[in-house]
mmCIF file with all atom_site columns, C-alpha atoms in Angstrom:
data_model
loop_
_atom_site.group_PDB
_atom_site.id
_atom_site.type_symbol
_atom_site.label_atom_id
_atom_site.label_alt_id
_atom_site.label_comp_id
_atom_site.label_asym_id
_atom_site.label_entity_id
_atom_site.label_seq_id
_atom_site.pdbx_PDB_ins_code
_atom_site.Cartn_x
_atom_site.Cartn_y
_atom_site.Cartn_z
_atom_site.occupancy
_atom_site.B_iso_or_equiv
_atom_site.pdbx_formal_charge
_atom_site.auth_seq_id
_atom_site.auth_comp_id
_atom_site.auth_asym_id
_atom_site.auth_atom_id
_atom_site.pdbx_PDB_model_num
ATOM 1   C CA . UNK A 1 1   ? -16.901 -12.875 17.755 1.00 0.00 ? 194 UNK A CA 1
ATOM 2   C CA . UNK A 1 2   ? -15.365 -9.097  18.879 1.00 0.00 ? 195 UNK A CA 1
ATOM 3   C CA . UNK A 1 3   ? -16.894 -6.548  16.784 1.00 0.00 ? 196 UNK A CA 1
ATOM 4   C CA . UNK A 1 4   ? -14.629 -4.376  15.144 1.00 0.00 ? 197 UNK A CA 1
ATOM 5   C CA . UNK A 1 5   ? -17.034 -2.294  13.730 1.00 0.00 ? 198 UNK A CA 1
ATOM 6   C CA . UNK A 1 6   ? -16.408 1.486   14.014 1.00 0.00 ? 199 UNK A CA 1
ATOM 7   C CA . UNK A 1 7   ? -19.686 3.569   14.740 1.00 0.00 ? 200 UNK A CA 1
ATOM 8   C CA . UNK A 1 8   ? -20.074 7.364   14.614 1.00 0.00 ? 201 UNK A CA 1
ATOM 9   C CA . UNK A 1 9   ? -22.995 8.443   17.661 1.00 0.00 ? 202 UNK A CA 1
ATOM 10  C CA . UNK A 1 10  ? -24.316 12.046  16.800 1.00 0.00 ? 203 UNK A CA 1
ATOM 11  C CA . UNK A 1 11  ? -26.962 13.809  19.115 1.00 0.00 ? 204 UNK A CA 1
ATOM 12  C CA . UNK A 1 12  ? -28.645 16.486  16.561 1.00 0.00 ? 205 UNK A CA 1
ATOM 13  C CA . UNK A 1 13  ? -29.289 19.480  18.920 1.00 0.00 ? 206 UNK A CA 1
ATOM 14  C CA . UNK A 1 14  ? -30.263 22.244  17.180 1.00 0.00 ? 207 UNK A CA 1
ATOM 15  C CA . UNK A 1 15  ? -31.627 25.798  18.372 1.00 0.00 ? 208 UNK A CA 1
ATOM 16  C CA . UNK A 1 16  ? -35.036 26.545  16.155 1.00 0.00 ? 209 UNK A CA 1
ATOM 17  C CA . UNK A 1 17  ? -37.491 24.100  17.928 1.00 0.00 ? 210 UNK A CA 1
ATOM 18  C CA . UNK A 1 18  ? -41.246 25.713  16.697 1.00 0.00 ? 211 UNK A CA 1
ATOM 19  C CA . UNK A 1 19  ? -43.124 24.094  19.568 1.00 0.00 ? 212 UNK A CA 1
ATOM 20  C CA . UNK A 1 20  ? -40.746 24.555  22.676 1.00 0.00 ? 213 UNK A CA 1
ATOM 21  C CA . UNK A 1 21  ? -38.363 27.140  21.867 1.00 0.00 ? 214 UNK A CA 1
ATOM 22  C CA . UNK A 1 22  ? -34.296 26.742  22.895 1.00 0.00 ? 215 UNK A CA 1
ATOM 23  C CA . UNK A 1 23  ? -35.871 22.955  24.237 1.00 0.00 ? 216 UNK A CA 1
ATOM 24  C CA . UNK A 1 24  ? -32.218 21.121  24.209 1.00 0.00 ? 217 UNK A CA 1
ATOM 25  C CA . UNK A 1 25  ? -30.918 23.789  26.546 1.00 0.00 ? 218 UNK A CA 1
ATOM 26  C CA . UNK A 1 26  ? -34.186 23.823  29.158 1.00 0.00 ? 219 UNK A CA 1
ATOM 27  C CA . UNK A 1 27  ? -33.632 21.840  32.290 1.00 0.00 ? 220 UNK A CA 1
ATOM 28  C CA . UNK A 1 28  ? -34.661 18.835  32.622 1.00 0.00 ? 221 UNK A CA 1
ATOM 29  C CA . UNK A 1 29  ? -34.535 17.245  35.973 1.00 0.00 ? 222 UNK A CA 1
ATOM 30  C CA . UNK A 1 30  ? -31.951 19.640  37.092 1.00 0.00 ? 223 UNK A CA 1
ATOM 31  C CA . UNK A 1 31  ? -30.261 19.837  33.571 1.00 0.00 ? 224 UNK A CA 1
ATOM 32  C CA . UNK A 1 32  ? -30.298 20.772  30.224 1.00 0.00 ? 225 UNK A CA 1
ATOM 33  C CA . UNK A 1 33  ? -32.394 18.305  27.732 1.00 0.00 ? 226 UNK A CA 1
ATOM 34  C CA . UNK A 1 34  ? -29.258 17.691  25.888 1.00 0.00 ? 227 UNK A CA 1
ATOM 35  C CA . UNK A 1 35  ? -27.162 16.753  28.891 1.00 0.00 ? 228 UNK A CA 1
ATOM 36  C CA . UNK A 1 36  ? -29.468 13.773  28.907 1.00 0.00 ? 229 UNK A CA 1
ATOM 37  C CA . UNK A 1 37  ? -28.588 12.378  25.551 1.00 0.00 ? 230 UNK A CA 1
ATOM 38  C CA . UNK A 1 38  ? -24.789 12.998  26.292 1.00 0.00 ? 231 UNK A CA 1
ATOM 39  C CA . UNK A 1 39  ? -24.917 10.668  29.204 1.00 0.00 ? 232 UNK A CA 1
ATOM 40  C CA . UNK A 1 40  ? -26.221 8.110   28.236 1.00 0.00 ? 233 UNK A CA 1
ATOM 41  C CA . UNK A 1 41  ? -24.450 8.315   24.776 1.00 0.00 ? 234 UNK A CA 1
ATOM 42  C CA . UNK A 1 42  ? -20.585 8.625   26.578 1.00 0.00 ? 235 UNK A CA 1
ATOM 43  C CA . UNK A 1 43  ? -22.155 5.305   28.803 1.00 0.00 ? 236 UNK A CA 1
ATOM 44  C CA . UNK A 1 44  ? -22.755 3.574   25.323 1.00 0.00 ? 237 UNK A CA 1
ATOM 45  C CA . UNK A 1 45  ? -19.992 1.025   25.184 1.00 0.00 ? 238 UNK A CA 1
ATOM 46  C CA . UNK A 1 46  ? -19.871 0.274   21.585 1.00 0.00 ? 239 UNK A CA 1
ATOM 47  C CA . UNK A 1 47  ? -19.967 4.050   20.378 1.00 0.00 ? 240 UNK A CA 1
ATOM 48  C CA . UNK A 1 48  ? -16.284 4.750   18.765 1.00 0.00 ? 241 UNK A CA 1
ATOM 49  C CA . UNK A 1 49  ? -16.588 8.298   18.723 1.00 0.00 ? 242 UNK A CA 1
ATOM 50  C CA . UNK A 1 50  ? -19.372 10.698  20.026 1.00 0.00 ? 243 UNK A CA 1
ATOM 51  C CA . UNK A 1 51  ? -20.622 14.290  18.733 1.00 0.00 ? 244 UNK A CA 1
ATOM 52  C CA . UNK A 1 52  ? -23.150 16.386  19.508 1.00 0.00 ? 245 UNK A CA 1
ATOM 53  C CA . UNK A 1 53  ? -24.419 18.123  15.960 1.00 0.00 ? 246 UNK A CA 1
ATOM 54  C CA . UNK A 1 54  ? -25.730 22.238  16.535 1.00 0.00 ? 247 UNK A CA 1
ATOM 55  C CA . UNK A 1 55  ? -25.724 25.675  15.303 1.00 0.00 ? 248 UNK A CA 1
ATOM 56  C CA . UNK A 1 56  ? -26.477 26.494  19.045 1.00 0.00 ? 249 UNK A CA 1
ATOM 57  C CA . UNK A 1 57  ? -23.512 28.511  20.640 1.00 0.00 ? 250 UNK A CA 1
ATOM 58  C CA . UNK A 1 58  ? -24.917 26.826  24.094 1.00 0.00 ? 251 UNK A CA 1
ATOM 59  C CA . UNK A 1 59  ? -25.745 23.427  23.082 1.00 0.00 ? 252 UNK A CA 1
ATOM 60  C CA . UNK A 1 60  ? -22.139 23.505  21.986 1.00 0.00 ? 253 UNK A CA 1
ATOM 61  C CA . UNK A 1 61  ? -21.115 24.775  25.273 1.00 0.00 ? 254 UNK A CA 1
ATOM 62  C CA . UNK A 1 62  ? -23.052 22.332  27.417 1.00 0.00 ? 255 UNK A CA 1
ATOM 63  C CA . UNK A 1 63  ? -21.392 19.618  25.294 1.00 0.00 ? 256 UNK A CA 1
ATOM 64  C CA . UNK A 1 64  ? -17.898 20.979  25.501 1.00 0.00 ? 257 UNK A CA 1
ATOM 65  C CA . UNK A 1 65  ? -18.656 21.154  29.287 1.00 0.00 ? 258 UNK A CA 1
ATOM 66  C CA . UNK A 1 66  ? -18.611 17.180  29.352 1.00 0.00 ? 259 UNK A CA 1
ATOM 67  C CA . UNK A 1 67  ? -15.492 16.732  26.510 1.00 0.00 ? 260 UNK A CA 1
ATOM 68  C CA . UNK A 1 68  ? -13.996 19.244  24.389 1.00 0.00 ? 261 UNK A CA 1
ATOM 69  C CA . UNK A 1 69  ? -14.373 16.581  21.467 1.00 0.00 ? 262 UNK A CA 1
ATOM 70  C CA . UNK A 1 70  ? -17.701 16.308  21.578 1.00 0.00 ? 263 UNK A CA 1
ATOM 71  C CA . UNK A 1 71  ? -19.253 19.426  19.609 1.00 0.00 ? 264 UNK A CA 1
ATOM 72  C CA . UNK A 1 72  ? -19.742 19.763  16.188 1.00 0.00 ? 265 UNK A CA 1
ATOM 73  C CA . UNK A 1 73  ? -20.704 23.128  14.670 1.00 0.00 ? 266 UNK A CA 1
ATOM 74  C CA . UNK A 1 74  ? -23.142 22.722  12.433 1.00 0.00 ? 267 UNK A CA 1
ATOM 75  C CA . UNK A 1 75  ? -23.926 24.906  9.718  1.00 0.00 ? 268 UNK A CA 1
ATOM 76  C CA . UNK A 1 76  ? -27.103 27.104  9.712  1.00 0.00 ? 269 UNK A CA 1
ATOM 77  C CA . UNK A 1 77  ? -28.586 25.718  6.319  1.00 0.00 ? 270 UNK A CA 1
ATOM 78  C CA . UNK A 1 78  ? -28.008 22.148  7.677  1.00 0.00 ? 271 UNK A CA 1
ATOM 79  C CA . UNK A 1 79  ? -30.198 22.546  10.555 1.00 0.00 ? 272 UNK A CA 1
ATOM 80  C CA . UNK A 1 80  ? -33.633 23.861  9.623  1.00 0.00 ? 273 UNK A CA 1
ATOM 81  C CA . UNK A 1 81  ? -36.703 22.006  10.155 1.00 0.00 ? 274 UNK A CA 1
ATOM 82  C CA . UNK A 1 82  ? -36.989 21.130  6.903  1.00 0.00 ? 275 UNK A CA 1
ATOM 83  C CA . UNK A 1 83  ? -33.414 20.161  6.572  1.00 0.00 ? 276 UNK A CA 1
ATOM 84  C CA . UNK A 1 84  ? -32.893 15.770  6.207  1.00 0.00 ? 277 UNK A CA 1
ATOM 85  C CA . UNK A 1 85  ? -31.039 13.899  9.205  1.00 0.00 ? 278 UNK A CA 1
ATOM 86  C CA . UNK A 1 86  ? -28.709 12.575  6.151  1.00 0.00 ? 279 UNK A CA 1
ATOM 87  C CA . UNK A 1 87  ? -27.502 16.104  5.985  1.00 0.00 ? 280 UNK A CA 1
ATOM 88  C CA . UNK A 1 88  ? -26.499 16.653  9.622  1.00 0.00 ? 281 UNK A CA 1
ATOM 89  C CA . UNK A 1 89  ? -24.977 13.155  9.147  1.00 0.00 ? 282 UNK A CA 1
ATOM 90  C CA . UNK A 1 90  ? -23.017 13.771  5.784  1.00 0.00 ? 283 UNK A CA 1
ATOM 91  C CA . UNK A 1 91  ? -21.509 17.075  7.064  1.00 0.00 ? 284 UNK A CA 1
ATOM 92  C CA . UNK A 1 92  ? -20.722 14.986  10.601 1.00 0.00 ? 285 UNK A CA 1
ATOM 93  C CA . UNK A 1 93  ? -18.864 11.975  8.371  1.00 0.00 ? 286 UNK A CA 1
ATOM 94  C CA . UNK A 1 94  ? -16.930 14.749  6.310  1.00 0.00 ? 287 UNK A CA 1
ATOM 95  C CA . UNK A 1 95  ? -15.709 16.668  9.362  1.00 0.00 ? 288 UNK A CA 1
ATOM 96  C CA . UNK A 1 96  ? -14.341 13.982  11.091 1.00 0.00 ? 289 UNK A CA 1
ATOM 97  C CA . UNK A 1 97  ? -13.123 11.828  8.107  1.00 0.00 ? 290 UNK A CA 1
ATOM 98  C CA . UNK A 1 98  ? -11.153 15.264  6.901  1.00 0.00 ? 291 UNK A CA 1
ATOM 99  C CA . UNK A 1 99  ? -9.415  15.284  10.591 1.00 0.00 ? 292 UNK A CA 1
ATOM 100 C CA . UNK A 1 100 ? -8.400  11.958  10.147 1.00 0.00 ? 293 UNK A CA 1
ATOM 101 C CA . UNK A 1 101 ? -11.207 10.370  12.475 1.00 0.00 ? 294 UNK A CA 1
ATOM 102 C CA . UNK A 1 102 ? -12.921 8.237   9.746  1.00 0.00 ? 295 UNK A CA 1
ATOM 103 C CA . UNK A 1 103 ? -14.136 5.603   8.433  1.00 0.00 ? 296 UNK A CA 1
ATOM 104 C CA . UNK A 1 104 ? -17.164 4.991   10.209 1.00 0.00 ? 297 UNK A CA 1
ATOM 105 C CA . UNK A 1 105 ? -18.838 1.694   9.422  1.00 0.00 ? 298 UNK A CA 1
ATOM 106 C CA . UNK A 1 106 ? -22.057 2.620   11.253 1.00 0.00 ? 299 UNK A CA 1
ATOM 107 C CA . UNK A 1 107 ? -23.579 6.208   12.547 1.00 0.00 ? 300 UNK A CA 1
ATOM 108 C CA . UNK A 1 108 ? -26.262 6.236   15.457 1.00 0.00 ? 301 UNK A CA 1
ATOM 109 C CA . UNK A 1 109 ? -28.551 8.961   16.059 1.00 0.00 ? 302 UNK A CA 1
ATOM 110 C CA . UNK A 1 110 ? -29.461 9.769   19.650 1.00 0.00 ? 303 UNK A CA 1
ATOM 111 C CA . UNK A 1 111 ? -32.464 12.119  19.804 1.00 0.00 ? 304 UNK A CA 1
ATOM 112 C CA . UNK A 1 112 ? -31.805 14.596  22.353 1.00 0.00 ? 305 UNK A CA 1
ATOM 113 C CA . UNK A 1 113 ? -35.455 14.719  22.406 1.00 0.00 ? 306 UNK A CA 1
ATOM 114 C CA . UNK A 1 114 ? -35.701 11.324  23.933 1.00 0.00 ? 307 UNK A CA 1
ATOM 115 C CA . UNK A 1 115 ? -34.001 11.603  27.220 1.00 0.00 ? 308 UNK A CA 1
ATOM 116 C CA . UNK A 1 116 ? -35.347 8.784   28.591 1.00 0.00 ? 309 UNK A CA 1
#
């Protein structure tokens, strides 16, 4: 059976780390941290549609660097540290489902964090 099933992949990138400051921008391996995440995410076969969620001007950059569709600005009071993940998520369905990109049956979040 082909799955049909539409799924949303958001990397949540955003700038006020408290232990490593500006970490999704530091290289890694001869790129950013985020750059990571994207990669593997665009190589995901059954992702639908990819974003990467930030308040960061240059984690927004980096990302529009690989695809001009890919970043998401992210509001400021959505991306504390004590904000939820359901929040980045919410605002990421409602952006995209208000440009005509939705419904997503499924939403995957790819830690930036986690590069490998």
């Amino acid at each position: 059976m082909t799955s049909t099933l539409r799924t949303l992949g958001i990397i949540p990138a955003r700038a006020g780390s408290k232990r490593l400051p500006r970490k999704n921008v530091l290289p890694l391996g001869g790129k950013p941290l985020v750059a990571w995440s994207i990669e593997a995410a665009r190589g995901a076969q059954r992702l639908t549609r990819l974003v990467v969620s930030s308040d960061d001007r240059e984690v927004l950059d980096i990302a529009a660097s690989y695809d001009e569709r890919l970043p998401l600005a992210r509001p400021a009071e959505l991306a504390t540290d004590t904000s939820l993940p359901i929040e980045f998520v919410r605002h990421a369905l409602e952006t995209l489902e208000g440009q005509g990109e939705g419904p997503f049956d499924a939403v995957v979040i790819v830690q930036p964090s986690s590069p490998l």
